mmCIF file of C-alpha atoms in Angstrom:
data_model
loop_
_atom_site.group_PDB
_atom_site.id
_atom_site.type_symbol
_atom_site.label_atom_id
_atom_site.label_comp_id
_atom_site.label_asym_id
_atom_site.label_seq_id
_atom_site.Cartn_x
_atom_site.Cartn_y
_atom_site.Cartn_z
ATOM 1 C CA UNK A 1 -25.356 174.500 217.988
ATOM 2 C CA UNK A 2 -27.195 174.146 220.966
ATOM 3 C CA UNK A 3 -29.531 170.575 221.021
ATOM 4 C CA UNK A 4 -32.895 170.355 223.188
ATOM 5 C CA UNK A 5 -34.663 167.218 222.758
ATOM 6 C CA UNK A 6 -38.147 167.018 223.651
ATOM 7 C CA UNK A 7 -40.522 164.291 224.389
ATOM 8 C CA UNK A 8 -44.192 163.718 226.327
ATOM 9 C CA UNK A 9 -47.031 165.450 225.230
ATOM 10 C CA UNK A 10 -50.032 163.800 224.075
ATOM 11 C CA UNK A 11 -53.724 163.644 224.621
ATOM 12 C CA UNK A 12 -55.289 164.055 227.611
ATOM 13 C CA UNK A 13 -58.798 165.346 229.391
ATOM 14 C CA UNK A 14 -59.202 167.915 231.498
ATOM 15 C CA UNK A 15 -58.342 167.928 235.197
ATOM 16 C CA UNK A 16 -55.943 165.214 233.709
ATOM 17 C CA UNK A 17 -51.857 165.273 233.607
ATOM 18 C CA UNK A 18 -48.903 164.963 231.386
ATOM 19 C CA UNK A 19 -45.222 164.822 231.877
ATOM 20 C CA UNK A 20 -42.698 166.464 229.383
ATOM 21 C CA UNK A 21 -39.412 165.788 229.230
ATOM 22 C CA UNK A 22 -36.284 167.500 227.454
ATOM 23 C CA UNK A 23 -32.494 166.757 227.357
ATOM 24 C CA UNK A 24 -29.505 169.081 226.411
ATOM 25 C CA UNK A 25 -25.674 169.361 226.607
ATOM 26 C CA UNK A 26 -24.316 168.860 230.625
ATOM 27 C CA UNK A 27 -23.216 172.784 229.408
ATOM 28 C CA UNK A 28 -26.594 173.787 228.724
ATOM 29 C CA UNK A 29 -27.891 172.660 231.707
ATOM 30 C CA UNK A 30 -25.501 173.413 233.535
ATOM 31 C CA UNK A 31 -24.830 176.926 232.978
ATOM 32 C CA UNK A 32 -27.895 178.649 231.560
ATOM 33 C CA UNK A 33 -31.431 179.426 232.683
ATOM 34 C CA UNK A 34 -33.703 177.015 230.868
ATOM 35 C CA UNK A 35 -37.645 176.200 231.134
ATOM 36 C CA UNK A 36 -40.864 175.547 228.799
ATOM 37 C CA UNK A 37 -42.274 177.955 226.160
ATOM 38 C CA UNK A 38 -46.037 177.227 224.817
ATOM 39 C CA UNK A 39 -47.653 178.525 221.577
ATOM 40 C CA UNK A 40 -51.716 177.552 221.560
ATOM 41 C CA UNK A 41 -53.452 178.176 218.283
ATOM 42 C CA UNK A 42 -54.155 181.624 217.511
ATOM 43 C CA UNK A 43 -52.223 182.590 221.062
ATOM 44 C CA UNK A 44 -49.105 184.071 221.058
ATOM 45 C CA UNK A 45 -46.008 182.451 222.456
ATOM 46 C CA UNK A 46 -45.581 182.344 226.076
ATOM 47 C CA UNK A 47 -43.353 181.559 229.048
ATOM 48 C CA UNK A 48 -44.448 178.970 231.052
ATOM 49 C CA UNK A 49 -41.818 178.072 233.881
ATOM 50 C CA UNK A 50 -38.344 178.836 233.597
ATOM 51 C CA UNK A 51 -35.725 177.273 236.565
ATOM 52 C CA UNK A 52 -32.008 178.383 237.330
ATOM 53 C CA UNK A 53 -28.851 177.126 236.218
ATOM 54 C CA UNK A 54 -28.195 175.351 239.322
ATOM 55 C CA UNK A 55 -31.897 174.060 239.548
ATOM 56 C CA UNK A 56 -32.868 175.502 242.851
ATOM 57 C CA UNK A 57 -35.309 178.921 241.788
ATOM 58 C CA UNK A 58 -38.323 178.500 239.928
ATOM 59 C CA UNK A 59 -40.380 181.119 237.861
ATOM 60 C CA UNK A 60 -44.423 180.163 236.572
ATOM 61 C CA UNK A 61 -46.621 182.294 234.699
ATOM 62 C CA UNK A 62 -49.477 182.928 236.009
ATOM 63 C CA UNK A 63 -51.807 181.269 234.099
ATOM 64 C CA UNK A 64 -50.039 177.651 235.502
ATOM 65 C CA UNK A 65 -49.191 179.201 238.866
ATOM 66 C CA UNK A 66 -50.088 176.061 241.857
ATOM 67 C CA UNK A 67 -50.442 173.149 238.504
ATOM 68 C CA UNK A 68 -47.352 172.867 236.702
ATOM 69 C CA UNK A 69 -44.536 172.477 238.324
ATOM 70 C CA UNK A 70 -40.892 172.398 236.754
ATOM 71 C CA UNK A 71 -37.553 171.060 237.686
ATOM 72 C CA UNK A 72 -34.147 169.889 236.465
ATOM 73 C CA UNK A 73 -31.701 166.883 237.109
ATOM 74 C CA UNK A 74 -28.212 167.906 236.764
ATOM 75 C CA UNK A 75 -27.056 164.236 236.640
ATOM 76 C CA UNK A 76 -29.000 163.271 233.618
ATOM 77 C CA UNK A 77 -28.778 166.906 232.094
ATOM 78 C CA UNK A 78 -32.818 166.698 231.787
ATOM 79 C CA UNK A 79 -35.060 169.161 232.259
ATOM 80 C CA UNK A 80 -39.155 168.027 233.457
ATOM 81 C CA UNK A 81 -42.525 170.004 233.316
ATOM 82 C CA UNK A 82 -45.196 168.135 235.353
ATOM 83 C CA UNK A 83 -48.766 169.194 234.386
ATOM 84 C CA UNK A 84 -51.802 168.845 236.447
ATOM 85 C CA UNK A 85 -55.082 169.646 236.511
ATOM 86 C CA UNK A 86 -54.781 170.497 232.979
ATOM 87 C CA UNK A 87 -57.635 172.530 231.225
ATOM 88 C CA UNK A 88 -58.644 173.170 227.327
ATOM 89 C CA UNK A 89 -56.521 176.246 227.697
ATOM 90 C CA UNK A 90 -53.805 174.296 228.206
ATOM 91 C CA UNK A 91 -54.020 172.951 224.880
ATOM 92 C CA UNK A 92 -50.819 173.889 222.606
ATOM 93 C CA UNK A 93 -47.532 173.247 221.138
ATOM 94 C CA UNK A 94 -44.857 172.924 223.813
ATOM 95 C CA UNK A 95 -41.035 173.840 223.515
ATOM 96 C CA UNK A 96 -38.241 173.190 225.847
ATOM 97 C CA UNK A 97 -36.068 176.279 225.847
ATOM 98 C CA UNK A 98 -33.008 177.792 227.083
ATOM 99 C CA UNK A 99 -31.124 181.141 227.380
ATOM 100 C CA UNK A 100 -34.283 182.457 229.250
ATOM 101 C CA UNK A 101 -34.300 185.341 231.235
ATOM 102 C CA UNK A 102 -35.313 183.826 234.559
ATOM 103 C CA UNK A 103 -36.972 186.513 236.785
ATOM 104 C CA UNK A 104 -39.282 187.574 233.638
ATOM 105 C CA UNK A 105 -40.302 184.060 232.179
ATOM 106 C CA UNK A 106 -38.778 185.301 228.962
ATOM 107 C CA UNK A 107 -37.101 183.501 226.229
ATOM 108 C CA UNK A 108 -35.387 184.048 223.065
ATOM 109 C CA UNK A 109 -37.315 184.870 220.209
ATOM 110 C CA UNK A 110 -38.793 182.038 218.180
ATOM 111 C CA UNK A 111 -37.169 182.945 215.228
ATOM 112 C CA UNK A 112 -33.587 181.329 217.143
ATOM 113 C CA UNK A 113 -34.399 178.187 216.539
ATOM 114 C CA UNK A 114 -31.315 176.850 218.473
ATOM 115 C CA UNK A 115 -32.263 177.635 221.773
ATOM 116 C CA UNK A 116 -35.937 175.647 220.893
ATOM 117 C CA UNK A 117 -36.623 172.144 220.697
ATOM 118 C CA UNK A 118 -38.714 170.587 218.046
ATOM 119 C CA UNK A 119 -41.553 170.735 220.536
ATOM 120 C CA UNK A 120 -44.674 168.558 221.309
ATOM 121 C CA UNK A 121 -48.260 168.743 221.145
ATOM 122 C CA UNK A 122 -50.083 168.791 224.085
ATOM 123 C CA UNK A 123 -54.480 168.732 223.540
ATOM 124 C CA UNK A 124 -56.661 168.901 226.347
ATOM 125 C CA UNK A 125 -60.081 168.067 225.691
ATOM 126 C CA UNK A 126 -63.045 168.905 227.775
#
């Protein structure tokens, strides 16, 4: 059973920033494509950065393109999504997420829990 565990998230106002952090199995991280999956109320589910196995190519959707930025260290087998410049749209429940496929910002469907963490709440307010 694969393990993700998430943490960060909170409260913040716009033009603001928040760090979110997830761990996983030296495998996980290791070998598979991994990044950060978002559900805002009402929205549907969407890709938000995905990196490589090895850490070095990054994927954004475009609606965080030039404010999040996402990376990976191998040595602690933790995976990081800076935020900045957040906005109200921003606002949502964040997962950490694995198995993606990279070049598409695409991820497994919710319903597979395993490759999800519990995720965290992120608000923005305005």
């Amino acid at each position: 059973k694969v393990q993700l565990v998430e943490s960060g998230g909170g409260s913040v106002q716009a033009g603001g920033s928040l760090t979110l952090t997830c761990t996983a199995s030296e495998y996980i991280m290791n070998n598979y494509c991994s990044g950060w999956v978002r559900q805002g109320p009402g929205k549907e589910r969407e890709g938000v950065a995905a990196i490589d196995s090895m850490g070095i190519a990054r994927n954004y959707a475009n609606s965080v393109k030039g404010r999040f930025t996402i990376s990976k260290d191998r040595a602690k087998n933790t995976l990081y999504l800076q935020m900045d410049n957040l906005t109200p749209e921003d606002s949502a429940m964040y997962y950490c997420a694995t198995d993606c496929a990279f070049s598409y910002v695409r991820f497994p469907p919710a319903e597979e829990t395993d490759y999800y963490s519990q995720g965290t709440q992120v608000t923005v307010s305005s």
